[in-house]
């Protein structure tokens, strides 16, 4: 473009017609420059839009709360079953977290953890507190009325009673592996009668590697 302008400026001394040609070419050149800078700024602003757009693969709320429940389950000392629960209020704020374990003050090194024994008193069942109970008892709000509970395993009948009495409005669970047991059948009966909704959350998908990449490689 610069070369084009110079060659026409040489023709300036030749004739008035050339002068007008020069003016024309100059304005053409200017307009070309203008369009070039416009296109540059346009492409720049497009790339800025790309950079500043929000992430699309962030965790949805249900996945997030269920993941918190699963993380809590990792605190459990139970060798056969680790369950976590997370209670969330209507503003999507976590108000209680719990996992299955022995009652406070009961040394879990002295308590039985087996699932079966000749004497039921030598199994964990008469003693262990389920995740739902602990999440309700650990609440950091005045109450959990109208809240949702995210729990890894469908609640048993004892926990269903607690959920109902605490005023929890719905239960979101991932596994229902004891669906046909009397405890789960009784639980569904109670929850249905009390109008507590329950639904299965389809999946949890967390990609820690994408976060790791940002922290370790500054991409
Ligand atoms: Zn239970």
mmCIF file of C-alpha atoms and ligand atoms in Angstrom:
data_model
loop_
_atom_site.group_PDB
_atom_site.id
_atom_site.type_symbol
_atom_site.label_atom_id
_atom_site.label_comp_id
_atom_site.label_asym_id
_atom_site.label_seq_id
_atom_site.Cartn_x
_atom_site.Cartn_y
_atom_site.Cartn_z
ATOM 1 C CA UNK A 1 0.000 0.000 0.000
ATOM 2 C CA UNK A 2 2.850 2.426 0.785
ATOM 3 C CA UNK A 3 4.516 1.471 -2.466
ATOM 4 C CA UNK A 4 1.308 2.239 -4.323
ATOM 5 C CA UNK A 5 1.150 5.770 -2.846
ATOM 6 C CA UNK A 6 4.777 6.533 -3.683
ATOM 7 C CA UNK A 7 4.516 5.561 -7.286
ATOM 8 C CA UNK A 8 1.585 7.902 -7.701
ATOM 9 C CA UNK A 9 3.380 10.768 -5.993
ATOM 10 C CA UNK A 10 6.032 10.493 -8.705
ATOM 11 C CA UNK A 11 3.393 11.104 -11.288
ATOM 12 C CA UNK A 12 2.365 14.268 -9.437
ATOM 13 C CA UNK A 13 4.767 16.460 -11.431
ATOM 14 C CA UNK A 14 3.505 15.139 -14.727
ATOM 15 C CA UNK A 15 0.060 16.557 -15.019
ATOM 16 C CA UNK A 16 -2.899 17.936 -13.101
ATOM 17 C CA UNK A 17 -4.684 14.780 -13.979
ATOM 18 C CA UNK A 18 -1.997 12.900 -12.093
ATOM 19 C CA UNK A 19 -2.534 15.199 -9.154
ATOM 20 C CA UNK A 20 -6.140 14.310 -9.015
ATOM 21 C CA UNK A 21 -5.160 10.677 -9.439
ATOM 22 C CA UNK A 22 -2.773 11.116 -6.560
ATOM 23 C CA UNK A 23 -5.499 12.622 -4.371
ATOM 24 C CA UNK A 24 -7.740 9.784 -5.310
ATOM 25 C CA UNK A 25 -5.104 7.201 -4.565
ATOM 26 C CA UNK A 26 -4.222 8.905 -1.310
ATOM 27 C CA UNK A 27 -7.776 8.801 -0.133
ATOM 28 C CA UNK A 28 -7.971 5.204 -1.367
ATOM 29 C CA UNK A 29 -4.842 4.420 0.577
ATOM 30 C CA UNK A 30 -6.222 6.156 3.662
ATOM 31 C CA UNK A 31 -9.461 4.300 3.407
ATOM 32 C CA UNK A 32 -7.541 1.042 2.980
ATOM 33 C CA UNK A 33 -5.526 1.862 6.094
ATOM 34 C CA UNK A 34 -8.678 2.691 7.910
ATOM 35 C CA UNK A 35 -10.311 -0.561 6.918
ATOM 36 C CA UNK A 36 -7.153 -2.433 7.921
ATOM 37 C CA UNK A 37 -7.132 -0.858 11.363
ATOM 38 C CA UNK A 38 -10.840 -1.502 11.667
ATOM 39 C CA UNK A 39 -10.352 -5.143 10.826
ATOM 40 C CA UNK A 40 -7.482 -5.321 13.314
ATOM 41 C CA UNK A 41 -9.530 -3.836 16.107
ATOM 42 C CA UNK A 42 -12.442 -6.090 15.176
ATOM 43 C CA UNK A 43 -10.311 -9.217 15.373
ATOM 44 C CA UNK A 44 -8.823 -7.984 18.655
ATOM 45 C CA UNK A 45 -12.216 -7.447 20.205
ATOM 46 C CA UNK A 46 -13.360 -10.885 18.967
ATOM 47 C CA UNK A 47 -10.373 -12.532 20.650
ATOM 48 C CA UNK A 48 -11.098 -10.596 23.837
ATOM 49 C CA UNK A 49 -14.651 -11.960 23.780
ATOM 50 C CA UNK A 50 -13.253 -15.488 23.473
ATOM 51 C CA UNK A 51 -10.884 -15.018 26.419
ATOM 52 C CA UNK A 52 -13.389 -13.420 28.751
ATOM 53 C CA UNK A 53 -16.272 -15.828 28.132
ATOM 54 C CA UNK A 54 -17.240 -17.940 31.143
ATOM 55 C CA UNK A 55 -16.200 -21.590 31.411
ATOM 56 C CA UNK A 56 -18.727 -24.020 30.003
ATOM 57 C CA UNK A 57 -17.637 -27.173 31.870
ATOM 58 C CA UNK A 58 -18.162 -25.941 35.421
ATOM 59 C CA UNK A 59 -19.893 -28.151 38.017
ATOM 60 C CA UNK A 60 -23.656 -27.824 38.160
ATOM 61 C CA UNK A 61 -25.154 -27.371 41.654
ATOM 62 C CA UNK A 62 -26.396 -30.989 42.048
ATOM 63 C CA UNK A 63 -23.011 -32.382 41.026
ATOM 64 C CA UNK A 64 -21.263 -29.944 43.331
ATOM 65 C CA UNK A 65 -23.337 -30.859 46.399
ATOM 66 C CA UNK A 66 -23.170 -34.566 45.663
ATOM 67 C CA UNK A 67 -19.399 -34.254 45.311
ATOM 68 C CA UNK A 68 -19.296 -32.599 48.770
ATOM 69 C CA UNK A 69 -21.280 -35.570 50.118
ATOM 70 C CA UNK A 70 -18.791 -37.977 48.537
ATOM 71 C CA UNK A 71 -15.830 -36.062 49.886
ATOM 72 C CA UNK A 72 -17.357 -36.187 53.394
ATOM 73 C CA UNK A 73 -17.828 -39.947 53.037
ATOM 74 C CA UNK A 74 -14.070 -40.253 52.802
ATOM 75 C CA UNK A 75 -13.922 -39.295 56.500
ATOM 76 C CA UNK A 76 -15.830 -42.436 57.477
ATOM 77 C CA UNK A 77 -13.996 -45.149 59.433
ATOM 78 C CA UNK A 78 -16.528 -47.798 58.414
ATOM 79 C CA UNK A 79 -14.619 -50.467 56.467
ATOM 80 C CA UNK A 80 -17.640 -51.682 54.484
ATOM 81 C CA UNK A 81 -19.756 -48.597 53.800
ATOM 82 C CA UNK A 82 -18.801 -44.937 53.502
ATOM 83 C CA UNK A 83 -21.737 -42.597 53.095
ATOM 84 C CA UNK A 84 -21.780 -38.803 53.084
ATOM 85 C CA UNK A 85 -24.660 -36.338 53.238
ATOM 86 C CA UNK A 86 -24.862 -32.646 52.459
ATOM 87 C CA UNK A 87 -27.820 -30.408 53.379
ATOM 88 C CA UNK A 88 -28.427 -27.330 51.266
ATOM 89 C CA UNK A 89 -30.854 -24.493 51.853
ATOM 90 C CA UNK A 90 -32.995 -22.769 49.233
ATOM 91 C CA UNK A 91 -30.221 -20.268 48.512
ATOM 92 C CA UNK A 92 -27.855 -23.103 47.524
ATOM 93 C CA UNK A 93 -25.856 -22.658 50.702
ATOM 94 C CA UNK A 94 -24.538 -25.706 52.535
ATOM 95 C CA UNK A 95 -25.951 -25.812 56.070
ATOM 96 C CA UNK A 96 -24.921 -29.302 57.198
ATOM 97 C CA UNK A 97 -22.493 -32.067 56.293
ATOM 98 C CA UNK A 98 -22.154 -35.528 57.795
ATOM 99 C CA UNK A 99 -20.845 -39.033 57.280
ATOM 100 C CA UNK A 100 -21.485 -42.358 58.972
ATOM 101 C CA UNK A 101 -19.592 -42.959 62.185
ATOM 102 C CA UNK A 102 -19.790 -43.829 65.854
ATOM 103 C CA UNK A 103 -21.462 -41.370 68.256
ATOM 104 C CA UNK A 104 -19.352 -38.582 69.747
ATOM 105 C CA UNK A 105 -17.228 -39.755 72.643
ATOM 106 C CA UNK A 106 -17.544 -43.434 71.705
ATOM 107 C CA UNK A 107 -14.015 -44.520 70.846
ATOM 108 C CA UNK A 108 -14.246 -46.004 67.364
ATOM 109 C CA UNK A 109 -11.273 -48.224 68.118
ATOM 110 C CA UNK A 110 -13.374 -49.947 70.775
ATOM 111 C CA UNK A 111 -16.582 -50.239 68.733
ATOM 112 C CA UNK A 112 -17.391 -53.213 66.490
ATOM 113 C CA UNK A 113 -17.340 -52.509 62.731
ATOM 114 C CA UNK A 114 -18.445 -55.881 61.356
ATOM 115 C CA UNK A 115 -21.633 -56.415 59.391
ATOM 116 C CA UNK A 116 -22.400 -59.819 60.845
ATOM 117 C CA UNK A 117 -21.722 -61.671 64.080
ATOM 118 C CA UNK A 118 -23.385 -64.319 66.197
ATOM 119 C CA UNK A 119 -24.524 -61.590 68.531
ATOM 120 C CA UNK A 120 -25.951 -58.467 66.881
ATOM 121 C CA UNK A 121 -24.331 -56.425 69.637
ATOM 122 C CA UNK A 122 -21.000 -57.337 68.070
ATOM 123 C CA UNK A 123 -21.969 -55.706 64.749
ATOM 124 C CA UNK A 124 -21.847 -52.001 63.935
ATOM 125 C CA UNK A 125 -25.592 -51.687 63.389
ATOM 126 C CA UNK A 126 -26.838 -50.901 66.917
ATOM 127 C CA UNK A 127 -24.245 -48.148 67.317
ATOM 128 C CA UNK A 128 -23.345 -46.355 64.123
ATOM 129 C CA UNK A 129 -24.854 -42.963 63.266
ATOM 130 C CA UNK A 130 -25.826 -42.639 59.647
ATOM 131 C CA UNK A 131 -24.624 -39.728 57.518
ATOM 132 C CA UNK A 132 -28.112 -38.194 57.353
ATOM 133 C CA UNK A 133 -28.406 -38.063 61.151
ATOM 134 C CA UNK A 134 -24.974 -36.475 61.475
ATOM 135 C CA UNK A 135 -25.640 -33.940 58.725
ATOM 136 C CA UNK A 136 -28.873 -32.860 60.442
ATOM 137 C CA UNK A 137 -27.227 -32.715 63.865
ATOM 138 C CA UNK A 138 -24.229 -30.806 62.492
ATOM 139 C CA UNK A 139 -26.397 -28.084 60.946
ATOM 140 C CA UNK A 140 -25.033 -24.572 61.247
ATOM 141 C CA UNK A 141 -28.414 -22.925 60.780
ATOM 142 C CA UNK A 142 -31.341 -22.661 63.183
ATOM 143 C CA UNK A 143 -33.120 -25.474 61.383
ATOM 144 C CA UNK A 144 -33.162 -27.323 58.063
ATOM 145 C CA UNK A 145 -36.812 -26.766 57.160
ATOM 146 C CA UNK A 146 -37.326 -26.569 53.399
ATOM 147 C CA UNK A 147 -33.762 -27.732 52.704
ATOM 148 C CA UNK A 148 -32.553 -30.412 50.282
ATOM 149 C CA UNK A 149 -30.392 -33.330 51.290
ATOM 150 C CA UNK A 150 -27.780 -34.784 48.945
ATOM 151 C CA UNK A 151 -26.799 -38.266 50.024
ATOM 152 C CA UNK A 152 -24.765 -40.977 48.326
ATOM 153 C CA UNK A 153 -27.117 -43.811 49.313
ATOM 154 C CA UNK A 154 -30.922 -43.801 49.488
ATOM 155 C CA UNK A 155 -31.833 -43.164 53.165
ATOM 156 C CA UNK A 156 -32.994 -46.022 55.371
ATOM 157 C CA UNK A 157 -36.289 -45.905 57.270
ATOM 158 C CA UNK A 158 -34.641 -44.515 60.416
ATOM 159 C CA UNK A 159 -33.086 -41.672 58.456
ATOM 160 C CA UNK A 160 -36.348 -41.112 56.594
ATOM 161 C CA UNK A 161 -37.987 -40.424 59.968
ATOM 162 C CA UNK A 162 -35.295 -37.870 60.805
ATOM 163 C CA UNK A 163 -35.535 -36.244 57.375
ATOM 164 C CA UNK A 164 -39.290 -35.895 57.713
ATOM 165 C CA UNK A 165 -39.185 -34.565 61.258
ATOM 166 C CA UNK A 166 -36.445 -32.088 60.371
ATOM 167 C CA UNK A 167 -38.627 -30.630 57.611
ATOM 168 C CA UNK A 168 -36.299 -31.484 54.731
ATOM 169 C CA UNK A 169 -38.301 -31.146 51.530
ATOM 170 C CA UNK A 170 -36.373 -33.334 49.116
ATOM 171 C CA UNK A 171 -33.661 -35.964 48.956
ATOM 172 C CA UNK A 172 -31.239 -36.375 46.076
ATOM 173 C CA UNK A 173 -29.379 -39.675 46.039
ATOM 174 C CA UNK A 174 -26.958 -41.527 43.804
ATOM 175 C CA UNK A 175 -27.196 -45.195 44.774
ATOM 176 C CA UNK A 176 -30.259 -47.225 45.659
ATOM 177 C CA UNK A 177 -28.555 -50.587 45.964
ATOM 178 C CA UNK A 178 -30.753 -51.762 48.857
ATOM 179 C CA UNK A 179 -33.948 -50.781 47.043
ATOM 180 C CA UNK A 180 -35.768 -54.043 47.760
ATOM 181 C CA UNK A 181 -34.868 -54.302 51.455
ATOM 182 C CA UNK A 182 -37.626 -53.791 54.087
ATOM 183 C CA UNK A 183 -35.793 -50.706 55.395
ATOM 184 C CA UNK A 184 -35.817 -48.955 52.022
ATOM 185 C CA UNK A 185 -39.384 -50.024 51.294
ATOM 186 C CA UNK A 186 -40.484 -48.571 54.639
ATOM 187 C CA UNK A 187 -38.423 -45.457 53.913
ATOM 188 C CA UNK A 188 -40.190 -44.848 50.600
ATOM 189 C CA UNK A 189 -43.555 -45.393 52.262
ATOM 190 C CA UNK A 190 -42.758 -42.791 54.924
ATOM 191 C CA UNK A 191 -41.301 -40.266 52.497
ATOM 192 C CA UNK A 192 -44.242 -40.654 50.122
ATOM 193 C CA UNK A 193 -46.816 -40.176 52.890
ATOM 194 C CA UNK A 194 -44.981 -37.149 54.286
ATOM 195 C CA UNK A 195 -44.632 -35.575 50.820
ATOM 196 C CA UNK A 196 -40.832 -35.566 50.819
ATOM 197 C CA UNK A 197 -39.635 -35.693 47.220
ATOM 198 C CA UNK A 198 -36.719 -37.897 46.258
ATOM 199 C CA UNK A 199 -34.845 -38.138 43.019
ATOM 200 C CA UNK A 200 -31.838 -39.864 41.632
ATOM 201 C CA UNK A 201 -28.982 -37.713 40.387
ATOM 202 C CA UNK A 202 -27.647 -39.211 37.198
ATOM 203 C CA UNK A 203 -23.935 -38.659 37.391
ATOM 204 C CA UNK A 204 -21.034 -36.905 39.009
ATOM 205 C CA UNK A 205 -18.374 -35.715 36.618
ATOM 206 C CA UNK A 206 -15.438 -33.845 38.057
ATOM 207 C CA UNK A 207 -12.328 -33.063 36.098
ATOM 208 C CA UNK A 208 -9.703 -32.114 38.622
ATOM 209 C CA UNK A 209 -7.020 -32.348 35.943
ATOM 210 C CA UNK A 210 -8.325 -29.179 34.260
ATOM 211 C CA UNK A 211 -7.956 -27.261 37.545
ATOM 212 C CA UNK A 212 -4.568 -28.832 38.183
ATOM 213 C CA UNK A 213 -3.436 -27.750 34.742
ATOM 214 C CA UNK A 214 -4.241 -24.126 35.545
ATOM 215 C CA UNK A 215 -2.420 -24.168 38.863
ATOM 216 C CA UNK A 216 0.649 -26.034 37.819
ATOM 217 C CA UNK A 217 1.189 -24.868 34.271
ATOM 218 C CA UNK A 218 -0.286 -21.344 34.289
ATOM 219 C CA UNK A 219 -2.152 -21.826 31.020
HETATM 220 ZN ZN1 LIG B 1 -30.045 -44.403 57.688
#
